[in-house]
């Protein structure tokens, strides 16, 4: 993957996505922001981190999205079996909690866990761009920015953030 290919709105979890790709994205963002300043406009930037992203992926919503991507039959059953009937238990020294069924989350240390997270969040970019915001997604981090010309732009940003918060039912932490 070249730096130019990776400068799309999303990049992460691939062996060839390196820090130079992230650095190039920062420079492109800074160019947008500098241009806005030179034109006398404000830019609102929101940095978002999905809180416990791997742990909060709804299995039901993930299966619906996998189905929408065309993953059907045995492969969808495999994903379902991979995530179903898992139990979580916490152990500290010699004490253990009661085992509980794991109803959400993807296995972070697995080979397919990061892929499932990306498939779960992939549609966010298009959903957010409808509001006229620029979106950059890297793993479980999202950066949204918009040129502020008037109060309508502020409302657009607010709508985008509401969509982000509500669409996947994942907890988010905002950093403005």
GROMACS .gro file of C-alpha atoms in nm:
model
  176
    1UNK     CA    1   0.000   0.000   0.000
    2UNK     CA    2   0.130   0.341  -0.088
    3UNK     CA    3   0.092   0.647   0.131
    4UNK     CA    4  -0.153   0.793  -0.121
    5UNK     CA    5  -0.374   0.480  -0.109
    6UNK     CA    6  -0.378   0.484   0.269
    7UNK     CA    7  -0.478   0.850   0.284
    8UNK     CA    8  -0.836   0.746   0.234
    9UNK     CA    9  -1.072   0.819   0.522
   10UNK     CA   10  -0.981   0.497   0.697
   11UNK     CA   11  -0.661   0.313   0.764
   12UNK     CA   12  -0.559   0.070   1.035
   13UNK     CA   13  -0.484  -0.289   1.123
   14UNK     CA   14  -0.281  -0.354   0.811
   15UNK     CA   15   0.087  -0.443   0.820
   16UNK     CA   16   0.174  -0.175   0.566
   17UNK     CA   17  -0.007   0.112   0.743
   18UNK     CA   18   0.285   0.287   0.903
   19UNK     CA   19   0.346   0.601   1.101
   20UNK     CA   20   0.439   0.787   0.780
   21UNK     CA   21   0.079   0.735   0.661
   22UNK     CA   22  -0.051   0.891   0.981
   23UNK     CA   23   0.199   1.175   0.947
   24UNK     CA   24   0.088   1.238   0.589
   25UNK     CA   25  -0.276   1.250   0.704
   26UNK     CA   26  -0.183   1.505   0.970
   27UNK     CA   27  -0.016   1.726   0.707
   28UNK     CA   28  -0.319   1.702   0.479
   29UNK     CA   29  -0.547   1.796   0.768
   30UNK     CA   30  -0.321   2.086   0.862
   31UNK     CA   31  -0.330   2.204   0.502
   32UNK     CA   32  -0.713   2.209   0.513
   33UNK     CA   33  -0.712   2.390   0.845
   34UNK     CA   34  -0.448   2.643   0.734
   35UNK     CA   35  -0.644   2.717   0.418
   36UNK     CA   36  -0.953   2.783   0.630
   37UNK     CA   37  -0.757   3.025   0.849
   38UNK     CA   38  -0.617   3.205   0.543
   39UNK     CA   39  -0.973   3.242   0.410
   40UNK     CA   40  -1.086   3.382   0.745
   41UNK     CA   41  -1.293   3.082   0.850
   42UNK     CA   42  -1.293   2.879   1.168
   43UNK     CA   43  -1.242   2.504   1.178
   44UNK     CA   44  -1.400   2.283   1.441
   45UNK     CA   45  -1.207   1.964   1.509
   46UNK     CA   46  -1.329   1.681   1.729
   47UNK     CA   47  -1.110   1.387   1.825
   48UNK     CA   48  -1.308   1.080   1.928
   49UNK     CA   49  -1.201   0.760   2.090
   50UNK     CA   50  -1.444   0.469   2.105
   51UNK     CA   51  -1.436   0.371   2.472
   52UNK     CA   52  -1.350   0.001   2.495
   53UNK     CA   53  -1.420  -0.037   2.125
   54UNK     CA   54  -1.336  -0.405   2.103
   55UNK     CA   55  -1.548  -0.482   2.409
   56UNK     CA   56  -1.864  -0.297   2.307
   57UNK     CA   57  -1.932  -0.430   1.956
   58UNK     CA   58  -2.287  -0.563   1.956
   59UNK     CA   59  -2.287  -0.916   1.817
   60UNK     CA   60  -2.637  -0.875   1.677
   61UNK     CA   61  -2.548  -0.550   1.495
   62UNK     CA   62  -2.219  -0.699   1.373
   63UNK     CA   63  -2.400  -1.000   1.222
   64UNK     CA   64  -2.647  -0.766   1.049
   65UNK     CA   65  -2.358  -0.567   0.902
   66UNK     CA   66  -2.171  -0.880   0.795
   67UNK     CA   67  -2.489  -0.996   0.621
   68UNK     CA   68  -2.521  -0.656   0.451
   69UNK     CA   69  -2.162  -0.692   0.324
   70UNK     CA   70  -2.266  -1.020   0.160
   71UNK     CA   71  -2.115  -1.253   0.417
   72UNK     CA   72  -2.369  -1.534   0.424
   73UNK     CA   73  -2.403  -1.905   0.479
   74UNK     CA   74  -2.118  -2.099   0.631
   75UNK     CA   75  -1.891  -1.797   0.669
   76UNK     CA   76  -2.155  -1.601   0.861
   77UNK     CA   77  -2.220  -1.912   1.072
   78UNK     CA   78  -1.848  -1.935   1.142
   79UNK     CA   79  -1.840  -1.574   1.268
   80UNK     CA   80  -2.149  -1.644   1.478
   81UNK     CA   81  -1.996  -1.959   1.627
   82UNK     CA   82  -1.668  -1.777   1.687
   83UNK     CA   83  -1.840  -1.513   1.901
   84UNK     CA   84  -2.122  -1.717   2.057
   85UNK     CA   85  -2.121  -1.905   2.384
   86UNK     CA   86  -1.816  -1.725   2.518
   87UNK     CA   87  -1.779  -1.677   2.891
   88UNK     CA   88  -1.589  -1.406   3.074
   89UNK     CA   89  -1.449  -1.434   3.424
   90UNK     CA   90  -1.215  -1.213   3.622
   91UNK     CA   91  -0.948  -1.365   3.841
   92UNK     CA   92  -0.735  -1.177   4.093
   93UNK     CA   93  -0.485  -1.391   4.277
   94UNK     CA   94  -0.691  -1.682   4.412
   95UNK     CA   95  -1.032  -1.509   4.386
   96UNK     CA   96  -1.257  -1.539   4.082
   97UNK     CA   97  -1.578  -1.371   3.979
   98UNK     CA   98  -1.880  -1.566   3.867
   99UNK     CA   99  -1.862  -1.663   3.498
  100UNK     CA  100  -2.087  -1.447   3.278
  101UNK     CA  101  -2.196  -1.486   2.917
  102UNK     CA  102  -2.017  -1.251   2.681
  103UNK     CA  103  -2.290  -1.076   2.483
  104UNK     CA  104  -2.081  -0.814   2.303
  105UNK     CA  105  -1.728  -0.754   2.191
  106UNK     CA  106  -1.480  -0.901   1.951
  107UNK     CA  107  -1.164  -1.077   2.056
  108UNK     CA  108  -0.892  -0.812   2.034
  109UNK     CA  109  -0.599  -1.052   2.026
  110UNK     CA  110  -0.745  -1.267   1.751
  111UNK     CA  111  -0.666  -1.236   1.383
  112UNK     CA  112  -1.026  -1.156   1.290
  113UNK     CA  113  -1.111  -0.927   1.585
  114UNK     CA  114  -0.966  -0.610   1.429
  115UNK     CA  115  -1.128  -0.695   1.095
  116UNK     CA  116  -1.466  -0.733   1.266
  117UNK     CA  117  -1.417  -0.395   1.439
  118UNK     CA  118  -1.340  -0.228   1.106
  119UNK     CA  119  -1.645  -0.390   0.945
  120UNK     CA  120  -1.855  -0.274   1.238
  121UNK     CA  121  -1.740   0.090   1.211
  122UNK     CA  122  -1.681   0.110   0.835
  123UNK     CA  123  -2.020   0.259   0.749
  124UNK     CA  124  -1.964   0.551   0.986
  125UNK     CA  125  -1.761   0.743   0.730
  126UNK     CA  126  -2.044   0.765   0.478
  127UNK     CA  127  -2.299   0.832   0.751
  128UNK     CA  128  -2.093   1.124   0.885
  129UNK     CA  129  -1.996   1.271   0.547
  130UNK     CA  130  -2.367   1.330   0.477
  131UNK     CA  131  -2.338   1.616   0.725
  132UNK     CA  132  -2.057   1.789   0.535
  133UNK     CA  133  -1.783   1.695   0.780
  134UNK     CA  134  -1.442   1.553   0.696
  135UNK     CA  135  -1.382   1.217   0.861
  136UNK     CA  136  -1.060   1.030   0.931
  137UNK     CA  137  -1.085   0.689   1.095
  138UNK     CA  138  -0.790   0.497   1.236
  139UNK     CA  139  -0.872   0.180   1.430
  140UNK     CA  140  -1.095   0.297   1.716
  141UNK     CA  141  -1.009   0.666   1.680
  142UNK     CA  142  -1.211   0.911   1.472
  143UNK     CA  143  -1.123   1.266   1.376
  144UNK     CA  144  -1.402   1.489   1.246
  145UNK     CA  145  -1.355   1.843   1.124
  146UNK     CA  146  -1.566   2.101   0.947
  147UNK     CA  147  -1.522   2.454   0.816
  148UNK     CA  148  -1.744   2.686   1.017
  149UNK     CA  149  -1.907   2.950   0.799
  150UNK     CA  150  -2.221   3.000   1.009
  151UNK     CA  151  -2.444   2.844   1.275
  152UNK     CA  152  -2.571   2.587   1.026
  153UNK     CA  153  -2.224   2.433   1.012
  154UNK     CA  154  -2.221   2.405   1.390
  155UNK     CA  155  -2.558   2.227   1.373
  156UNK     CA  156  -2.423   1.995   1.102
  157UNK     CA  157  -2.134   1.902   1.328
  158UNK     CA  158  -2.373   1.842   1.616
  159UNK     CA  159  -2.590   1.617   1.399
  160UNK     CA  160  -2.282   1.424   1.286
  161UNK     CA  161  -2.174   1.370   1.647
  162UNK     CA  162  -2.524   1.258   1.743
  163UNK     CA  163  -2.523   1.012   1.454
  164UNK     CA  164  -2.184   0.881   1.561
  165UNK     CA  165  -2.300   0.832   1.918
  166UNK     CA  166  -2.628   0.665   1.826
  167UNK     CA  167  -2.546   0.462   1.515
  168UNK     CA  168  -2.345   0.179   1.665
  169UNK     CA  169  -2.439   0.217   2.028
  170UNK     CA  170  -2.075   0.245   2.127
  171UNK     CA  171  -1.956   0.474   2.402
  172UNK     CA  172  -1.742   0.760   2.275
  173UNK     CA  173  -1.507   1.004   2.441
  174UNK     CA  174  -1.488   1.346   2.273
  175UNK     CA  175  -1.177   1.565   2.273
  176UNK     CA  176  -1.231   1.908   2.117
   0.00000   0.00000   0.00000
